[in-house]
Amino acid sequence: MNNKTLGIIIIVFGGLVLYSEQEYAWVISAVSIGIGSGIYFWKDK
């Protein structure tokens, strides 16, 4: 699994968590979208 695939999976997970009914779901969503976008734009050697 390369970095782009893993990044997209984490970003989609963050988007789905945003619609959760938990109190601090937006924090988990923001962190996972940030990490996912960082992994997505990571340069492969």
GROMACS .gro file of C-alpha atoms in nm:
model
   45
    1MET     CA    1   0.000   0.000   0.000
    2ASN     CA    2   0.158   0.326  -0.106
    3ASN     CA    3   0.131   0.663   0.067
    4LYS     CA    4  -0.148   0.802  -0.151
    5THR     CA    5  -0.379   0.509  -0.082
    6LEU     CA    6  -0.314   0.523   0.292
    7GLY     CA    7  -0.366   0.900   0.295
    8ILE     CA    8  -0.700   0.873   0.116
    9ILE     CA    9  -0.818   0.603   0.358
   10ILE     CA   10  -0.732   0.819   0.661
   11ILE     CA   11  -0.897   1.128   0.506
   12VAL     CA   12  -1.218   0.934   0.436
   13PHE     CA   13  -1.211   0.799   0.793
   14GLY     CA   14  -1.182   1.157   0.923
   15GLY     CA   15  -1.475   1.265   0.710
   16LEU     CA   16  -1.692   0.984   0.840
   17VAL     CA   17  -1.598   1.053   1.203
   18LEU     CA   18  -1.716   1.411   1.157
   19TYR     CA   19  -2.076   1.285   1.130
   20SER     CA   20  -2.052   1.086   1.453
   21GLU     CA   21  -2.269   1.184   1.749
   22GLN     CA   22  -1.978   1.192   1.995
   23GLU     CA   23  -1.894   1.517   2.169
   24TYR     CA   24  -1.534   1.559   2.049
   25ALA     CA   25  -1.567   1.388   1.712
   26TRP     CA   26  -1.458   1.707   1.536
   27VAL     CA   27  -1.117   1.689   1.707
   28ILE     CA   28  -1.055   1.332   1.589
   29SER     CA   29  -1.178   1.430   1.243
   30ALA     CA   30  -0.946   1.730   1.220
   31VAL     CA   31  -0.645   1.532   1.339
   32SER     CA   32  -0.708   1.241   1.103
   33ILE     CA   33  -0.768   1.470   0.803
   34GLY     CA   34  -0.445   1.655   0.885
   35ILE     CA   35  -0.244   1.335   0.918
   36GLY     CA   36  -0.404   1.187   0.608
   37SER     CA   37  -0.327   1.490   0.395
   38GLY     CA   38   0.030   1.492   0.524
   39ILE     CA   39   0.073   1.127   0.428
   40TYR     CA   40  -0.095   1.189   0.091
   41PHE     CA   41   0.151   1.463  -0.005
   42TRP     CA   42   0.456   1.276   0.131
   43LYS     CA   43   0.711   1.230  -0.145
   44ASP     CA   44   0.799   0.871  -0.235
   45LYS     CA   45   1.160   0.799  -0.308
   0.00000   0.00000   0.00000
